[in-house]
Amino acid sequence: MLPFLQSSGIVEEVSRKEVLRHWIRLEACEEPEQNIAETDDERDLLEILVDQADGASHHLWNPEPVAWYRCRLSESQLRNLRVIESPDGIGWDALTEDESVISAAQTIAQETVPPKATAAVDLTKVREKAREYPTNSVERIILVTPQTLASPRIVDGNHRATAVALSLLSGVRYDPVEAYLGIAPRSQCNIISHLRWKIRYIFGGQM
C-alpha cells in the first residue's frame, strides 16, 4: 500500500462505479437534468459523466487498471495536495510555485493572483467556500496518483481543497476532508490531469 494511504484515515477500497456516481452528482449540481438513478450500468454512467464534464474525465475510465480508495485526509495531506496540472503557467499553475494547494491558498490570501490564473479559477467561489468551512461539509475530492511518493494530484475539487486551505490560513481548525484516490500508471495520471484542464479551459469550465 502506498505510504499516502498508510497515513490516511478510513481507508476503504471502492468500486469505479461509486466514484462515477459521486462525480456525476457533483457535475449535476450545475446541470440537474440527468437522473442517474435510472441506470446501474457502468458504461451508461461513464457516458453521462463524459457528457456533463465536457469529456474531461474520459481518460479516467480507460481499460488500464485503476484501484480506487476512499480515505480521510490529514491536515498535512490536504495542504500538500497538488493542484491540477495546466500548461504554460495558466490557471491553477499560476497560483502556486510548488503545485501545492496551500501555496495556491497563500496567493489568494495575499491578493497577488496573476491574471493568467482566472482562466480556470473562480476566486469568488473559493472565498465563499472558505467562509462556509467547516460549517458546510466538503464534498469528497477526487485524486489520482502514480505509485510514487509524490502527493496526489487533484482531478476534481481544486476549488474545494483550496477553500479549505484558505480557511486554515485564517486560523480555522481543520475538520477532516475525505477523498477518492485513484492509483493509476504514471503516464495515465499525466494524461488525465492535462486533458481535464485543457478541455475545461476551452469550454469555459472550472475545476
Short mmCIF file of C-alpha atoms in Angstrom, two decimals:
data_model
loop_
_atom_site.label_atom_id
_atom_site.label_comp_id
_atom_site.label_asym_id
_atom_site.label_seq_id
_atom_site.Cartn_x
_atom_site.Cartn_y
_atom_site.Cartn_z
CA MET A 1 0.00 0.00 0.00
CA LEU A 2 1.22 3.50 -0.81
CA PRO A 3 2.64 5.50 2.13
CA PHE A 4 -0.04 8.13 1.42
CA LEU A 5 -2.78 5.61 2.12
CA GLN A 6 -0.97 4.17 5.11
CA SER A 7 -1.05 7.57 6.78
CA SER A 8 -4.68 8.29 5.84
CA GLY A 9 -7.72 7.57 7.92
CA ILE A 10 -10.64 5.31 7.00
CA VAL A 11 -9.03 3.68 4.01
CA GLU A 12 -11.51 1.55 2.09
CA GLU A 13 -11.29 0.20 -1.44
CA VAL A 14 -14.30 1.24 -3.51
CA SER A 15 -15.66 0.49 -6.95
CA ARG A 16 -15.16 2.65 -10.00
CA LYS A 17 -18.94 2.88 -10.18
CA GLU A 18 -19.09 4.62 -6.80
CA VAL A 19 -16.60 7.24 -7.94
CA LEU A 20 -18.52 7.73 -11.19
CA ARG A 21 -21.78 8.30 -9.36
CA HIS A 22 -20.15 10.77 -6.98
CA TRP A 23 -18.60 12.80 -9.78
CA ILE A 24 -21.83 12.81 -11.81
CA ARG A 25 -23.75 14.07 -8.79
CA LEU A 26 -21.30 16.95 -8.37
CA GLU A 27 -21.50 17.88 -12.05
CA ALA A 28 -25.29 17.68 -11.88
CA CYS A 29 -25.37 20.39 -9.22
CA GLU A 30 -24.83 22.86 -12.05
CA GLU A 31 -26.87 20.97 -14.65
CA PRO A 32 -29.51 19.00 -12.72
CA GLU A 33 -31.13 17.41 -15.75
CA GLN A 34 -29.73 13.88 -15.70
CA ASN A 35 -31.28 11.22 -13.48
CA ILE A 36 -28.58 8.67 -12.70
CA ALA A 37 -30.94 6.67 -10.51
CA GLU A 38 -32.34 5.10 -13.67
CA THR A 39 -29.16 3.24 -14.56
CA ASP A 40 -26.73 0.95 -12.81
CA ASP A 41 -24.68 0.20 -15.90
CA GLU A 42 -21.11 1.46 -15.65
CA ARG A 43 -20.90 2.25 -19.36
CA ASP A 44 -24.05 4.38 -19.16
CA LEU A 45 -22.69 6.19 -16.12
CA LEU A 46 -19.48 6.89 -18.00
CA GLU A 47 -21.39 8.38 -20.92
CA ILE A 48 -23.33 10.63 -18.55
CA LEU A 49 -20.15 11.85 -16.88
CA VAL A 50 -18.30 12.47 -20.14
CA ASP A 51 -21.28 14.49 -21.36
CA GLN A 52 -21.62 16.54 -18.18
CA ALA A 53 -17.89 17.12 -17.71
CA ASP A 54 -17.29 18.19 -21.33
CA GLY A 55 -15.35 14.99 -21.90
CA ALA A 56 -12.79 15.96 -19.26
CA SER A 57 -12.99 12.67 -17.39
CA HIS A 58 -12.79 10.33 -20.37
CA HIS A 59 -9.26 9.12 -19.74
CA LEU A 60 -10.01 8.21 -16.14
CA TRP A 61 -12.02 5.27 -17.30
CA ASN A 62 -9.87 3.55 -19.90
CA PRO A 63 -9.19 -0.21 -19.78
CA GLU A 64 -5.99 0.18 -17.74
CA PRO A 65 -6.48 -0.93 -14.13
CA VAL A 66 -7.09 1.84 -11.61
CA ALA A 67 -7.56 0.95 -7.95
CA TRP A 68 -9.90 3.35 -6.16
CA TYR A 69 -9.93 4.06 -2.44
CA ARG A 70 -11.95 6.27 -0.12
CA CYS A 71 -9.77 7.91 2.50
CA ARG A 72 -9.78 10.67 5.07
CA LEU A 73 -7.10 13.29 4.55
CA SER A 74 -4.95 14.58 7.37
CA GLU A 75 -4.34 18.32 7.50
CA SER A 76 -0.81 17.84 6.22
CA GLN A 77 -2.04 15.72 3.31
CA LEU A 78 -4.66 18.31 2.37
CA ARG A 79 -2.13 21.13 2.44
CA ASN A 80 0.27 19.25 0.18
CA LEU A 81 -2.16 18.01 -2.46
CA ARG A 82 -1.08 19.10 -5.92
CA VAL A 83 -3.46 21.22 -7.99
CA ILE A 84 -4.49 20.05 -11.40
CA GLU A 85 -1.72 20.38 -13.98
CA SER A 86 -2.09 23.16 -16.53
CA PRO A 87 0.20 24.18 -19.38
CA ASP A 88 2.20 27.36 -19.74
CA GLY A 89 1.60 28.63 -16.22
CA ILE A 90 -2.08 29.31 -16.87
CA GLY A 91 -4.92 28.51 -14.47
CA TRP A 92 -4.11 26.76 -11.22
CA ASP A 93 -0.40 26.57 -12.01
CA ALA A 94 -0.29 30.36 -11.98
CA LEU A 95 -1.37 30.38 -8.34
CA THR A 96 1.37 28.19 -6.93
CA GLU A 97 5.13 27.94 -7.04
CA ASP A 98 5.30 24.32 -5.89
CA GLU A 99 1.95 22.95 -7.18
CA SER A 100 0.56 22.62 -3.64
CA VAL A 101 -2.92 23.59 -2.51
CA ILE A 102 -1.58 25.59 0.42
CA SER A 103 0.62 27.65 -1.89
CA ALA A 104 -2.39 28.44 -4.08
CA ALA A 105 -4.34 29.48 -0.98
CA GLN A 106 -1.49 31.74 0.14
CA THR A 107 -1.52 33.52 -3.23
CA ILE A 108 -5.25 34.15 -2.87
CA ALA A 109 -4.90 35.28 0.76
CA GLN A 110 -2.17 37.73 -0.20
CA GLU A 111 -4.28 39.02 -3.10
CA THR A 112 -1.43 38.52 -5.54
CA VAL A 113 -3.38 36.43 -8.04
CA PRO A 114 -1.96 36.85 -11.56
CA PRO A 115 -4.42 37.42 -14.44
CA LYS A 116 -3.40 34.09 -16.01
CA ALA A 117 -4.97 32.24 -13.08
CA THR A 118 -8.52 33.41 -13.70
CA ALA A 119 -8.86 31.30 -16.84
CA ALA A 120 -9.69 28.29 -14.69
CA VAL A 121 -10.03 29.58 -11.14
CA ASP A 122 -13.20 31.15 -9.73
CA LEU A 123 -11.79 33.23 -6.87
CA THR A 124 -15.24 34.20 -5.64
CA LYS A 125 -16.19 30.54 -5.38
CA VAL A 126 -13.04 29.73 -3.40
CA ARG A 127 -13.58 32.59 -0.96
CA GLU A 128 -17.26 31.74 -0.47
CA LYS A 129 -16.48 28.10 0.26
CA ALA A 130 -13.71 29.17 2.64
CA ARG A 131 -16.19 31.26 4.63
CA GLU A 132 -18.60 28.31 4.78
CA TYR A 133 -15.99 25.83 6.06
CA PRO A 134 -16.30 23.87 8.30
CA THR A 135 -19.98 24.70 8.89
CA ASN A 136 -20.83 23.23 5.50
CA SER A 137 -19.36 19.81 4.78
CA VAL A 138 -16.88 19.47 1.92
CA GLU A 139 -17.73 17.02 -0.85
CA ARG A 140 -15.12 14.32 -1.43
CA ILE A 141 -12.24 15.42 -3.61
CA ILE A 142 -11.16 13.17 -6.48
CA LEU A 143 -7.43 12.50 -6.66
CA VAL A 144 -5.12 10.45 -8.84
CA THR A 145 -1.57 9.36 -8.17
CA PRO A 146 1.03 7.10 -9.73
CA GLN A 147 2.71 4.62 -7.45
CA THR A 148 5.31 7.09 -6.22
CA LEU A 149 5.97 9.16 -3.11
CA ALA A 150 4.65 12.34 -4.74
CA SER A 151 1.49 13.88 -3.30
CA PRO A 152 -1.66 13.04 -5.27
CA ARG A 153 -2.92 15.45 -7.87
CA ILE A 154 -6.47 16.82 -7.76
CA VAL A 155 -8.67 15.89 -10.72
CA ASP A 156 -11.91 17.30 -9.34
CA GLY A 157 -12.20 19.53 -6.29
CA ASN A 158 -9.47 22.15 -6.73
CA HIS A 159 -11.81 24.91 -5.57
CA ARG A 160 -12.98 22.88 -2.56
CA ALA A 161 -9.49 21.91 -1.44
CA THR A 162 -8.10 25.42 -1.88
CA ALA A 163 -11.04 26.86 0.05
CA VAL A 164 -10.24 24.59 2.98
CA ALA A 165 -6.57 25.59 2.83
CA LEU A 166 -7.57 29.26 2.73
CA SER A 167 -9.63 28.76 5.88
CA LEU A 168 -6.69 27.10 7.61
CA LEU A 169 -4.53 30.14 6.85
CA SER A 170 -7.05 32.32 8.67
CA GLY A 171 -6.82 30.14 11.77
CA VAL A 172 -9.82 27.87 11.29
CA ARG A 173 -9.35 24.45 12.88
CA TYR A 174 -9.09 21.61 10.39
CA ASP A 175 -12.13 19.38 10.04
CA PRO A 176 -11.09 16.24 8.11
CA VAL A 177 -11.94 16.12 4.42
CA GLU A 178 -12.50 12.84 2.59
CA ALA A 179 -11.32 11.93 -0.89
CA TYR A 180 -11.43 9.27 -3.55
CA LEU A 181 -7.92 8.30 -4.57
CA GLY A 182 -7.24 6.50 -7.84
CA ILE A 183 -3.89 4.76 -8.22
CA ALA A 184 -3.01 4.71 -11.90
CA PRO A 185 0.04 4.28 -14.16
CA ARG A 186 2.22 7.41 -14.24
CA SER A 187 1.52 8.10 -17.93
CA GLN A 188 -2.22 7.87 -17.36
CA CYS A 189 -2.11 10.33 -14.46
CA ASN A 190 -0.33 12.88 -16.62
CA ILE A 191 -2.89 12.49 -19.42
CA ILE A 192 -5.83 12.74 -17.02
CA SER A 193 -4.61 15.95 -15.46
CA HIS A 194 -3.51 17.67 -18.66
CA LEU A 195 -6.60 16.84 -20.71
CA ARG A 196 -9.06 17.69 -17.95
CA TRP A 197 -7.56 21.16 -17.67
CA LYS A 198 -7.31 21.70 -21.41
CA ILE A 199 -10.90 20.67 -22.16
CA ARG A 200 -12.35 22.68 -19.32
CA TYR A 201 -10.33 25.75 -20.33
CA ILE A 202 -11.52 25.51 -23.94
CA PHE A 203 -15.17 25.15 -22.93
CA GLY A 204 -15.00 27.78 -20.22
CA GLY A 205 -15.48 25.47 -17.25
CA GLN A 206 -13.71 25.35 -13.92
CA MET A 207 -12.31 22.59 -11.73
#
